[in-house]
Short mmCIF file of C-alpha atoms and ligand atoms in Angstrom, two decimals:
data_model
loop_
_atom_site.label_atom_id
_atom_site.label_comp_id
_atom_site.label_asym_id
_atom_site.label_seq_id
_atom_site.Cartn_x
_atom_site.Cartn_y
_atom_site.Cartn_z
CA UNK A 1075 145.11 221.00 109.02
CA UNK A 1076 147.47 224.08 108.18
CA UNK A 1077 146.15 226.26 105.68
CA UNK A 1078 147.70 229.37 103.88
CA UNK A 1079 146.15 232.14 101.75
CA UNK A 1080 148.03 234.43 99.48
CA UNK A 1081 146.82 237.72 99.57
CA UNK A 1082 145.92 241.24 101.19
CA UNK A 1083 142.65 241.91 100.29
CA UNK A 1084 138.84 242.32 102.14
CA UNK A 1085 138.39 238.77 99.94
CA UNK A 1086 140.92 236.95 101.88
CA UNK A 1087 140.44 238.39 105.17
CA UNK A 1088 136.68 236.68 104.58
CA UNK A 1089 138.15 233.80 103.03
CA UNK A 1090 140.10 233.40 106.31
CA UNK A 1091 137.20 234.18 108.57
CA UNK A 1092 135.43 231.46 107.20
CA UNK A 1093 138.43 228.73 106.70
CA UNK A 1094 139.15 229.39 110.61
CA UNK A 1095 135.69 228.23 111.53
CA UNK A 1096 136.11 224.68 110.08
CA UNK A 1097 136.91 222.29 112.94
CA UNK A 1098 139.40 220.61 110.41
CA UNK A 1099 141.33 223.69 110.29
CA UNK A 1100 143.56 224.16 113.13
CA UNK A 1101 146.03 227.11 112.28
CA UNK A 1102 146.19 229.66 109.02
CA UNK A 1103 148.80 231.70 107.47
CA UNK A 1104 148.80 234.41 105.91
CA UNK A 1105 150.73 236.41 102.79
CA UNK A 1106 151.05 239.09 103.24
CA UNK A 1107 147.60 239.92 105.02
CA UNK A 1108 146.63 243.12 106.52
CA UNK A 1109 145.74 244.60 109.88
CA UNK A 1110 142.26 242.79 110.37
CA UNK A 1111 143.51 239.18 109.01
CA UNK A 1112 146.71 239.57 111.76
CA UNK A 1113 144.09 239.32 114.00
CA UNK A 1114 143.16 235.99 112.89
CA UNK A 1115 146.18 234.30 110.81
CA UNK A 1116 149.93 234.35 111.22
CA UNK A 1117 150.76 237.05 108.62
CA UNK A 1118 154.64 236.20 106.48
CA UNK A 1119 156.30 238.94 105.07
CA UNK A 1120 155.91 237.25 100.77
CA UNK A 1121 154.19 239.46 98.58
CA UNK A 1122 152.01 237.20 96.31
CA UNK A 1123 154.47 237.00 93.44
CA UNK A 1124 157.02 235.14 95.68
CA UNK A 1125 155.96 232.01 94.67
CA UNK A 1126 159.25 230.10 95.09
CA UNK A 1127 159.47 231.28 99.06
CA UNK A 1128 155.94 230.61 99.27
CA UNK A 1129 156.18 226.95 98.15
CA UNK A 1130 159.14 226.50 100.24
CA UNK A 1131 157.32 227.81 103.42
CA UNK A 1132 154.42 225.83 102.12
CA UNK A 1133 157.03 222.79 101.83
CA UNK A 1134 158.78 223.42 105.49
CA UNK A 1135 155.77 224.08 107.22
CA UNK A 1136 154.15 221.00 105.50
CA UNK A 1137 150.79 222.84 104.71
CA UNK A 1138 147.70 221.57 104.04
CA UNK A 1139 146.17 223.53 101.77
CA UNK A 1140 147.14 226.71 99.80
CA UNK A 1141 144.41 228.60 98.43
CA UNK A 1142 145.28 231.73 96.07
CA UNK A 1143 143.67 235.03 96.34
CA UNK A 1144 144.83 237.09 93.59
CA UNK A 1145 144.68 236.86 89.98
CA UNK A 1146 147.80 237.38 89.12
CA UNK A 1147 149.41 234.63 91.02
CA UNK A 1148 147.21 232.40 89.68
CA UNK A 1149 147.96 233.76 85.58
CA UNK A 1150 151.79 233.63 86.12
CA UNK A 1151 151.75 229.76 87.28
CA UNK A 1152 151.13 229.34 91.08
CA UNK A 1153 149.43 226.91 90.82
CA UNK A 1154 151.77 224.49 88.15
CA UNK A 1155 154.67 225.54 90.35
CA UNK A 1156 152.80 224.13 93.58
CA UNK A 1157 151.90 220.94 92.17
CA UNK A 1158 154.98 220.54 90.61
CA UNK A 1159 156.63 219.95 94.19
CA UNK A 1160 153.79 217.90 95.16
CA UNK A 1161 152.24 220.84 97.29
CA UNK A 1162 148.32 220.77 97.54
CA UNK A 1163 147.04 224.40 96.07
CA UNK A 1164 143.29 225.57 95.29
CA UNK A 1165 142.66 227.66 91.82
CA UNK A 1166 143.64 227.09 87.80
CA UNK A 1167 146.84 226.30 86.30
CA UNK A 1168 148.12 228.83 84.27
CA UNK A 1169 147.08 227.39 80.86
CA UNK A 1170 142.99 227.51 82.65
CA UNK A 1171 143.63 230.59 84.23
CA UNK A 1172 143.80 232.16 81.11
CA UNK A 1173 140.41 232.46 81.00
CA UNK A 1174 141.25 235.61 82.88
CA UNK A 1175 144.56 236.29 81.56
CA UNK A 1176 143.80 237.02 77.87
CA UNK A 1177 139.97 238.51 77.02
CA UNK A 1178 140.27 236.84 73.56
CA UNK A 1179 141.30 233.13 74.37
CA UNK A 1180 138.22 233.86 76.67
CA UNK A 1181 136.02 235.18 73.91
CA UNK A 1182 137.54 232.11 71.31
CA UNK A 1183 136.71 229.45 74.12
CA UNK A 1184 133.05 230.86 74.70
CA UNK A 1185 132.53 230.84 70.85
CA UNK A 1186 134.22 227.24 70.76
CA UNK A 1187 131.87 226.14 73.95
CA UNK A 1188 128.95 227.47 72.50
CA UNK A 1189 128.30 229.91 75.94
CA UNK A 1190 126.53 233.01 74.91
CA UNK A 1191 128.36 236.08 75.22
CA UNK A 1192 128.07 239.77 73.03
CA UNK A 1193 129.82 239.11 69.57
CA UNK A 1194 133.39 240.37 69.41
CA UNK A 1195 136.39 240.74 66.93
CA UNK A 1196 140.13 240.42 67.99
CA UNK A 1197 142.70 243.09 66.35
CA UNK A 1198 146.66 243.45 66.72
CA UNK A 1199 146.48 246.23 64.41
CA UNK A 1200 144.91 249.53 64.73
CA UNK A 1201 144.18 249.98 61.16
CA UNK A 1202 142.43 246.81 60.79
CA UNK A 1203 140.42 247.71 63.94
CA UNK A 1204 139.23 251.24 62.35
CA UNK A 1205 137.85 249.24 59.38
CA UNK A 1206 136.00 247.28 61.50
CA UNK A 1207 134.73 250.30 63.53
CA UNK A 1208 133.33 252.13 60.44
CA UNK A 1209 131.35 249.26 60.04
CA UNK A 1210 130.13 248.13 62.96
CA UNK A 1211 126.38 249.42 64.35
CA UNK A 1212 125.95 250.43 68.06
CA UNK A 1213 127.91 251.24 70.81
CA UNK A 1214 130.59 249.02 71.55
CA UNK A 1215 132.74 248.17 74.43
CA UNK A 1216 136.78 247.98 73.89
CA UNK A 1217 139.01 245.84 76.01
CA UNK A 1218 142.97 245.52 76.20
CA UNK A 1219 143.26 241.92 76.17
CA UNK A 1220 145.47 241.16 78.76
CA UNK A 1221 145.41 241.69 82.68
CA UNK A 1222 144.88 245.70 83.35
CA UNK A 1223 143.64 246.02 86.98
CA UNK A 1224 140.21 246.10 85.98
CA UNK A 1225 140.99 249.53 84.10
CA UNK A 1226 140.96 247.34 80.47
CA UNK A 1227 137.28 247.93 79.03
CA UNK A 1228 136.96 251.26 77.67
CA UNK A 1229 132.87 252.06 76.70
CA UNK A 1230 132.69 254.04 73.36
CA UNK A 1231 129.26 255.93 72.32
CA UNK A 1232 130.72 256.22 69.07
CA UNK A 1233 133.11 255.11 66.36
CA UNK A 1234 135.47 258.13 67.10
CA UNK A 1235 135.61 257.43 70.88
CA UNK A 1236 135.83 253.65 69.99
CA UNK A 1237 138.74 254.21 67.84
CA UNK A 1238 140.28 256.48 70.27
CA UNK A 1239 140.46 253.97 72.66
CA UNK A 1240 141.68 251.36 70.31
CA UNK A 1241 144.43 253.98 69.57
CA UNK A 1242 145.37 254.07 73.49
CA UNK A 1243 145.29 250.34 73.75
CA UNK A 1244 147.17 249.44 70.76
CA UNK A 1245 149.09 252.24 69.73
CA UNK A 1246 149.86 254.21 72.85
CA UNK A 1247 150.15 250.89 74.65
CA UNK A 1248 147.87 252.69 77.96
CA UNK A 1249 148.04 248.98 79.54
CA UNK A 1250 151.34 248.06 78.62
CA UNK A 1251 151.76 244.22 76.91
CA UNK A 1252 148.18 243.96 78.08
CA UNK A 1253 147.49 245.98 75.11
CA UNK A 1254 148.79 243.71 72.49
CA UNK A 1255 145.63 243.01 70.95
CA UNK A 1256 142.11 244.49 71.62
CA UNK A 1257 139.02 242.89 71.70
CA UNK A 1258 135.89 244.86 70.31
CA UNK A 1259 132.31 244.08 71.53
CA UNK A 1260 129.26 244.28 71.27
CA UNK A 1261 127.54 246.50 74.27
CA UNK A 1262 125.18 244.57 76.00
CA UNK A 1263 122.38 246.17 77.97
CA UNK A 1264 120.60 244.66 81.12
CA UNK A 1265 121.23 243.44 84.85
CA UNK A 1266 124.98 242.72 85.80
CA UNK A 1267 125.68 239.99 88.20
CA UNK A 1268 128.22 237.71 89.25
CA UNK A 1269 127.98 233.95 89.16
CA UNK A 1270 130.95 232.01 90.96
CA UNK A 1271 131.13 228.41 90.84
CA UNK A 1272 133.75 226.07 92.76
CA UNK A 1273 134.95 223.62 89.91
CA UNK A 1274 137.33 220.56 90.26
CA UNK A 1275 137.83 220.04 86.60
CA UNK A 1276 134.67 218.43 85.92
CA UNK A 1277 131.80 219.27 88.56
CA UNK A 1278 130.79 223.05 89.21
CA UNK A 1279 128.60 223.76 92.48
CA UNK A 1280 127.47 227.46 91.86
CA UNK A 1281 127.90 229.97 94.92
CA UNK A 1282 124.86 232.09 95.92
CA UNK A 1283 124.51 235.06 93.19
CA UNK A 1284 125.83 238.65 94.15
CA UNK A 1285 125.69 242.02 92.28
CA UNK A 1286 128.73 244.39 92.78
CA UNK A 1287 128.53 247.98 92.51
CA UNK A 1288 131.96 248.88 90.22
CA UNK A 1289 131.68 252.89 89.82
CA UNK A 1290 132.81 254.73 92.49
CA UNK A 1291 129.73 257.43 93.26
CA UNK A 1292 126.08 256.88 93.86
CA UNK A 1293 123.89 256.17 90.69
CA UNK A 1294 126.39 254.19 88.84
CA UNK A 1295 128.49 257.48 88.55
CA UNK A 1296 131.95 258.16 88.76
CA UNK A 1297 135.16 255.82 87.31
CA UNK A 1298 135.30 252.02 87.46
CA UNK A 1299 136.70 250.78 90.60
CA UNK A 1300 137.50 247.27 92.02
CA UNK A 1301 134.16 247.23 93.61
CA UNK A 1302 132.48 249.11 96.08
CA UNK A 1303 129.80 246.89 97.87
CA UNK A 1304 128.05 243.66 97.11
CA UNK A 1305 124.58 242.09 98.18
CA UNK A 1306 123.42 238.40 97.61
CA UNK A 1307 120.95 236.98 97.08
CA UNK A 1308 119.97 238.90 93.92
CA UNK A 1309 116.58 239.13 93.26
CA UNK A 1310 116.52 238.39 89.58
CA UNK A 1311 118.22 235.04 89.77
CA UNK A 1312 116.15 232.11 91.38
CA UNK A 1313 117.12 228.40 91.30
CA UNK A 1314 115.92 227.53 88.19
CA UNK A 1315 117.81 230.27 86.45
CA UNK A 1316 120.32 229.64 88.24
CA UNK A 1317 120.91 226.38 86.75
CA UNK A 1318 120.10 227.21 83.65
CA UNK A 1319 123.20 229.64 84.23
CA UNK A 1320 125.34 226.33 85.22
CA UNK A 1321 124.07 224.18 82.38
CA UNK A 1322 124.39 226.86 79.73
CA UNK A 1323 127.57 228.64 81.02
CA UNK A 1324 129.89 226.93 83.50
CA UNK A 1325 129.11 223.04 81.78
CA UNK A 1326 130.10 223.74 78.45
CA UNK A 1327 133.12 226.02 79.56
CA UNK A 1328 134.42 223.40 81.95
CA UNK A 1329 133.97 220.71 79.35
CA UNK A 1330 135.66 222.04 76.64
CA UNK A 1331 138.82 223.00 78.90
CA UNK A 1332 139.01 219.61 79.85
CA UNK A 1333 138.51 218.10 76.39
CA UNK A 1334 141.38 220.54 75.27
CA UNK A 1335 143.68 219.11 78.10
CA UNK A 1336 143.40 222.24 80.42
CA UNK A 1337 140.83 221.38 83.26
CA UNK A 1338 139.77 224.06 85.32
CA UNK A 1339 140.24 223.82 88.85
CA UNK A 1340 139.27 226.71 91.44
CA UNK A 1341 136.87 229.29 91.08
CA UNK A 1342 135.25 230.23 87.84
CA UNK A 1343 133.55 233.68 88.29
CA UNK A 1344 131.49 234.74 85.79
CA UNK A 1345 130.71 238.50 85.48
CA UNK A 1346 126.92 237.85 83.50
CA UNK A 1347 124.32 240.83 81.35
CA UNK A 1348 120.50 239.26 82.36
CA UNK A 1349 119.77 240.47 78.85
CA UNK A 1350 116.20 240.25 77.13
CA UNK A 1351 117.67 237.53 74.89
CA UNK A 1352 118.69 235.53 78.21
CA UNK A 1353 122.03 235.46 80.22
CA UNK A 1354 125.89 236.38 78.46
CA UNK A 1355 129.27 236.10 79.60
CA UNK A 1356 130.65 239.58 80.14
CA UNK A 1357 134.00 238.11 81.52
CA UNK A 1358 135.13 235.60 82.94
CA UNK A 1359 137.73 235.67 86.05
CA UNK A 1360 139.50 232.74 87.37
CA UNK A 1361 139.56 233.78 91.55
CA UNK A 1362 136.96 234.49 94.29
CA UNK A 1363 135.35 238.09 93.41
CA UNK A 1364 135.95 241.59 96.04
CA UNK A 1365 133.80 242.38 97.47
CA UNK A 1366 131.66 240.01 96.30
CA UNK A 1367 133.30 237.05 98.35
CA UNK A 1368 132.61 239.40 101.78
CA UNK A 1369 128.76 239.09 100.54
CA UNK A 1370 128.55 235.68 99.90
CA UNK A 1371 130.29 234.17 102.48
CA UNK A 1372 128.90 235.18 105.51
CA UNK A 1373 125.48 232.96 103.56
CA UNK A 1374 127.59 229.97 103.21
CA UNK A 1375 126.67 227.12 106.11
CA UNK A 1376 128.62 224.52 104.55
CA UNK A 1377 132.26 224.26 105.57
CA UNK A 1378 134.87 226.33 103.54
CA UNK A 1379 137.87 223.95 104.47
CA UNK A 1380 136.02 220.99 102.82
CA UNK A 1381 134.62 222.97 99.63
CA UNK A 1382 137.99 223.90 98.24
CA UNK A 1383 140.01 220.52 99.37
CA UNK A 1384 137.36 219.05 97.11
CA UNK A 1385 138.41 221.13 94.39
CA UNK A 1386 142.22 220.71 94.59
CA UNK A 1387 141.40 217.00 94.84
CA UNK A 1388 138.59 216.47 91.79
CA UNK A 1389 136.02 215.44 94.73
CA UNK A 1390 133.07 218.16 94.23
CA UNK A 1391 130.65 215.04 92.48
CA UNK A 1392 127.93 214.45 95.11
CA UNK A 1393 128.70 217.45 97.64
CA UNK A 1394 126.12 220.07 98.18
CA UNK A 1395 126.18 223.62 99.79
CA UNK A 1396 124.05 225.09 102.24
CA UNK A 1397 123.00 228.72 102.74
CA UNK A 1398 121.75 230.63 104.90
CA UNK A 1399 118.06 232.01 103.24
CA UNK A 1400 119.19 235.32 104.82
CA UNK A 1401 120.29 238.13 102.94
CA UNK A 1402 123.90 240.15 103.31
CA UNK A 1403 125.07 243.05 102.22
CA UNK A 1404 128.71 244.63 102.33
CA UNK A 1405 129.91 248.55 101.48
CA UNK A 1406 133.37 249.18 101.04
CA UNK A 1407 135.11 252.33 102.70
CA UNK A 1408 137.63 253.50 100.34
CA UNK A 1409 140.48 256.32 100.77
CA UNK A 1410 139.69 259.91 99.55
CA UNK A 1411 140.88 259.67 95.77
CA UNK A 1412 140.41 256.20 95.18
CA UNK A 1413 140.21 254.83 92.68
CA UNK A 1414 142.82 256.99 90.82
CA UNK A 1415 145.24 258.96 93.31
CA UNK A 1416 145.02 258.60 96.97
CA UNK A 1417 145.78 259.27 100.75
CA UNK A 1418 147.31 256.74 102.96
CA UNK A 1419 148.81 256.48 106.10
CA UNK A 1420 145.09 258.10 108.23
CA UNK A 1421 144.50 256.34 111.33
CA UNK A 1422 141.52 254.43 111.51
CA UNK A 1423 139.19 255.15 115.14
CA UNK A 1424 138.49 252.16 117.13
CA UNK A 1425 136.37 249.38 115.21
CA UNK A 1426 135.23 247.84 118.50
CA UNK A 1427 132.27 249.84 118.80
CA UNK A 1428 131.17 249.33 115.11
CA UNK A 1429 131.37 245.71 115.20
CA UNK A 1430 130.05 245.04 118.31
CA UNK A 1431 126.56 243.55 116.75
CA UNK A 1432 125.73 239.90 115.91
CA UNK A 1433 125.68 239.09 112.10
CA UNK A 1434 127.67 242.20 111.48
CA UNK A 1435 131.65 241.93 110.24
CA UNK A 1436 134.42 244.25 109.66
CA UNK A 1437 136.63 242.72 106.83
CA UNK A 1438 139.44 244.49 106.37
CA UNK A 1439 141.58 245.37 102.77
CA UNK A 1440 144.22 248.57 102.93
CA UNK A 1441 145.05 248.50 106.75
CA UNK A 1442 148.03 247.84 108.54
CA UNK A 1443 148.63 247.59 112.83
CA UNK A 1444 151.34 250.07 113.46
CA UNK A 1445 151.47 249.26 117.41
CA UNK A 1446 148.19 249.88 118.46
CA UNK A 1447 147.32 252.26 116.12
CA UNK A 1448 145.32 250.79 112.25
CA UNK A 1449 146.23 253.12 109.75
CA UNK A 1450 145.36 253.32 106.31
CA UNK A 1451 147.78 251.59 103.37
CA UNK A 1452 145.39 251.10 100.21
CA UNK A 1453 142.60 252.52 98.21
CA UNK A 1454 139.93 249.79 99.67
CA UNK A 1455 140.33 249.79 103.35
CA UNK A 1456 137.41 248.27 105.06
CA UNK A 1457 134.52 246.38 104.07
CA UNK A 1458 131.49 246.28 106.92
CA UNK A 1459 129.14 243.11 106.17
CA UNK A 1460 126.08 242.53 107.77
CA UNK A 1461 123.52 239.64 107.82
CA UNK A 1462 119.41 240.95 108.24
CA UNK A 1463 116.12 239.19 107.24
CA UNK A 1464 116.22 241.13 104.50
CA UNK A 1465 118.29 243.19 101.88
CA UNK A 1466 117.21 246.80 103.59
CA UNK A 1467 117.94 244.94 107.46
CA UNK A 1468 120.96 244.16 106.27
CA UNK A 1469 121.76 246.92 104.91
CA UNK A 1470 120.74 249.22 107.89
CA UNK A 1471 122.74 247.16 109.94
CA UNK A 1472 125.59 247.92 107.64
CA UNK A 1473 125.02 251.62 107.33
CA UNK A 1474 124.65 252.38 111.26
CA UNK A 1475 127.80 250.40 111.61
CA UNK A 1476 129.97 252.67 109.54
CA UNK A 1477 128.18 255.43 111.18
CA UNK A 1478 130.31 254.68 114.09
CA UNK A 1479 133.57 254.66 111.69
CA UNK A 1480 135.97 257.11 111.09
CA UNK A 1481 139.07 257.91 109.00
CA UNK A 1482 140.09 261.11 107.21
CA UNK A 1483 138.86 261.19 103.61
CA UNK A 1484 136.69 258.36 104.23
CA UNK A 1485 134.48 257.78 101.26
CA UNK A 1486 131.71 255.19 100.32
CA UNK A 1487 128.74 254.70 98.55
CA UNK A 1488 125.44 255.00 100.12
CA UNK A 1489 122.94 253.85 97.69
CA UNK A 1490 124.78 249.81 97.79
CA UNK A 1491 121.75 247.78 96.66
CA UNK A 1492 119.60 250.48 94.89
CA UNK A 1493 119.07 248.26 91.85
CA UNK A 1494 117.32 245.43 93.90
CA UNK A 1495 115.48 248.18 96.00
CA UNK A 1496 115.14 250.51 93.81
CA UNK A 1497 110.79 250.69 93.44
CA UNK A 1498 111.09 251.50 96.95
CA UNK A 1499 113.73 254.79 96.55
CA UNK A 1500 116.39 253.68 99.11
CA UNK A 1501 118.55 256.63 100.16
CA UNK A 1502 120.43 257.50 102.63
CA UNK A 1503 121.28 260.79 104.28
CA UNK A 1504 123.54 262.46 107.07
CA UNK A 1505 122.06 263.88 109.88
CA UNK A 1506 123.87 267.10 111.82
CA UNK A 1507 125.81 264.85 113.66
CA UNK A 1508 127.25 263.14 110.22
CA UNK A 1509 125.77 259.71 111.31
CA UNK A 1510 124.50 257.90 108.56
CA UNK A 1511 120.85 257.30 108.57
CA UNK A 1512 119.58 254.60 106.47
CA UNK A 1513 115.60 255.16 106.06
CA UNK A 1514 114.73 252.25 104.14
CA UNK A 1515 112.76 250.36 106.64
CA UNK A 1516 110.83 253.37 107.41
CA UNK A 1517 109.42 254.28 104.45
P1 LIG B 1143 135.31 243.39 82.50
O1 LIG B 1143 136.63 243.82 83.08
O2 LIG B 1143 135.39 242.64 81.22
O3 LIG B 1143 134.41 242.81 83.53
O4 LIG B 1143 134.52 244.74 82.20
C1 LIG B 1143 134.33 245.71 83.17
C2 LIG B 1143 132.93 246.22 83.09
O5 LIG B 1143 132.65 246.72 81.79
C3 LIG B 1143 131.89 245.14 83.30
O6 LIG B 1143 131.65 244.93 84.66
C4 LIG B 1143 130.69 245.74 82.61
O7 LIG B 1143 130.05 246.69 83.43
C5 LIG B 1143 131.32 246.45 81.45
N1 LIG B 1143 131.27 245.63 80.22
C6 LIG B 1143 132.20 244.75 79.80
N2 LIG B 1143 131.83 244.20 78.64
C7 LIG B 1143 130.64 244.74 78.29
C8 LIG B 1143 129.73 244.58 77.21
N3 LIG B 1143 129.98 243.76 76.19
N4 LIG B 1143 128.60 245.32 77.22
C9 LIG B 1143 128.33 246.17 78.23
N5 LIG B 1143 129.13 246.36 79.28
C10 LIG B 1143 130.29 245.67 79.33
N1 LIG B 1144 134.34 242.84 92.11
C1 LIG B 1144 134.86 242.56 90.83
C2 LIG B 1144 135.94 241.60 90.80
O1 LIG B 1144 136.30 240.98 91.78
O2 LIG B 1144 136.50 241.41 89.71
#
């Protein structure tokens, strides 16, 4: 079988990783890739909003399977367009991708569906959005409603800053279109995790539970990012809650898109609060997580290939997954700057050494081969993944790895995991030499 994935990303170098090691697969492409996944795919020159030339390399090179990275692909029609010329494609059409496209059709279907989730208003105007403010209690969490890079949710402490950001959504139009409406919310407090469940329309199998770590510095501080490491399992969740998570959550959602003639296919990932009053939907997205994918995968025994053919094909009823009862953990080595302005172009030293372990992977995001040289082209550049018997092996594994890594500017958090760990005080500190020691296990 021929398989291609759309995208650039740490995610779909894993995603590749993994599809290469089913025996059904025998060859996968690439668009556009990056410098780790040319190791392992045939990288084309599309971006992922080339969907016509995709589908007709898809059509020409009669492949198998096209599974979609990216959100945006997947919210401007990939997926329609695919099927439309008979081509086999895993994720949502547009109409269930907009799940992720559009915060408040989110928000109307969880209402409609009965999933819990913090209460919420929607506005298109800013006036009638003060009024509300000046009445609401609590902090509460703003969001352009549309797609924004993950930069859309603006936290407010008060009804000044809240209306301030309403102001910059609506008015100011901060996010562009994506601004047309905002949705105000309720701040939840609690655990964040992420639930991801492969659906075919009707069935959901859940994927093991990860926690990201969005800000950008130690502690939770610093801005939002994309993500900047991911562990899984996570402690909090055990089977039973986990489906209570899949009855209360992904059931009703996936029902009621089907009943309203929008079935979702793909991969429903749902960003959760563990509140005291039980699990809510903080978002939903309609694609594999990053890095969360990189932590989850490595975990996953049962074949890849299979899982998401089922999905394109409405065949999940009956399958199972397997994992492996170890635990993984991934950090993500950004570019000085990140996640606002920064470098690119610094050549990366030699990975060989770093990844030269068992149960230990380099996944790679913003790199590119230039001959033999891997230089830097993005804000996330590598992602270093490591299996151990536990959360702190794992993550030791992960930390002495990028010991051994270098680039210029090279920045990454060192405390990936702290909320699972945190009784115990994990840190980690530089020694003279700058290697990264990682002093969990020997406390
Ligand atoms: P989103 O893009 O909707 O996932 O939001 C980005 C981040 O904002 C989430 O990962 C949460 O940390 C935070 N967030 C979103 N909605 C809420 C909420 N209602 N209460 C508290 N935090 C929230
Ligand atoms: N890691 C967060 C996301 O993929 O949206």
């Amino acid at each position: 079988m021929k398989v291609l994935v759309i995208g650039s990303g740490g995610r779909e170098h894993a995603l590749i990783w993994k599809l290469a090691q089913s025996p059904k697969v025998a060859k996968v492409f690439a668009a556009p890739g990056n410098g780790g996944i040319a190791e392992m795919a045939e990288c084309l020159p599309f971006n992922p909003d080339k969907t016509k030339e995709l589908a007709d390399f898809a059509a020409a090179q009669a492949i198998d399977l096209t599974v979609v990275g990216p959100e945006s692909p997947l919210v401007h029609g990939m997926v329609d367009y695919f099927e439309g010329r008979g081509l086999k494609i895993f994720g949502p059409s547009k109409a269930a991708a907009r799940l992720e496209g559009s915060k408040a059709f989110a928000k109307e279907v969880m209402q409609k569906a009965g999933v819990p989730t913090a209460s919420f208003q929607v506005f298109r105007e800013a006036e009638a959005a003060y009024r509300h403010l000046d009445q609401c209690r609590g902090p509460v969490v703003v969001k352009a409603d549309g797609l924004a890079a993950g930069k859309g949710v603006l936290m407010a402490d008060s009804a000044e800053e809240a209306k301030q950001a309403v102001k910059s959504i609506l008015t100011d139009r901060l996010f562009g279109d994506a601004g047309a409406s905002v949705v105000i919310e309720e701040r939840l407090t609690g655990e964040e995790v992420s639930v991801l469940g492969i659906v075919d329309g009707e069935t959901t199998l859940l994927l093991a539970p990860s926690q990201d770590h969005k800000r950008s510095q130690d502690n939770d501080e610093g801005s939002n990012t994309g993500g900047m490491g991911a562990y899984s399992p996570v402690p909090w969740l055990d089977a039973g809650k986990l489906e209570e998570i899949r009855k209360r959550i992904f059931e009703p959602v996936t029902r009621f898109m089907a009943r309203e003639g929008t079935p979702f296919k793909g991969v429903l990932y749902a960003g959760l609060m563990l509140t005291d009053s039980g699990p809510k939907v903080l978002e939903f997205n309609v694609r594999f997580g990053d890095p969360e994918t990189q932590a989850i995968l490595p975990r996953l025994k049962t074949d890849l290939f299979g899982l998401l053919l089922a999905s394109a094909e409405g065949k999940l009823k009956g399958m199972s997954l397997e994992w492996d009862p170890r635990a993984c953990a991934c950090v993500v080595l950004a570019s000085q700057g990140y996640p606002t302005k920064y470098d690119i172009g610094r050549e990366i030293g030699s990975l060989t050494e770093a990844a030269d372990e068992p149960g230990l992977w380099i996944f790679h995001a913003g790199t590119k081969k230039e001959g033999q040289r891997l230089i830097t082209i993005g804000g996330r550049v590598l992602n270093v993944a490591a299996l151990g018997d536990s959360l702190e092996g794992a993550l030791e594994k992960v930390y002495r790895a990028i010991g051994k890594i270098y680039f210029e500017g090279m920045q990454y958090r060192r405390d990936i995991g702290f909320r699972a760990l945190r009784n115990r005080h994990p840190r980690v500190s530089e020694d003279q030499s700058g290697r990264v020691r990682f002093p969990l296990s020997r406390e």
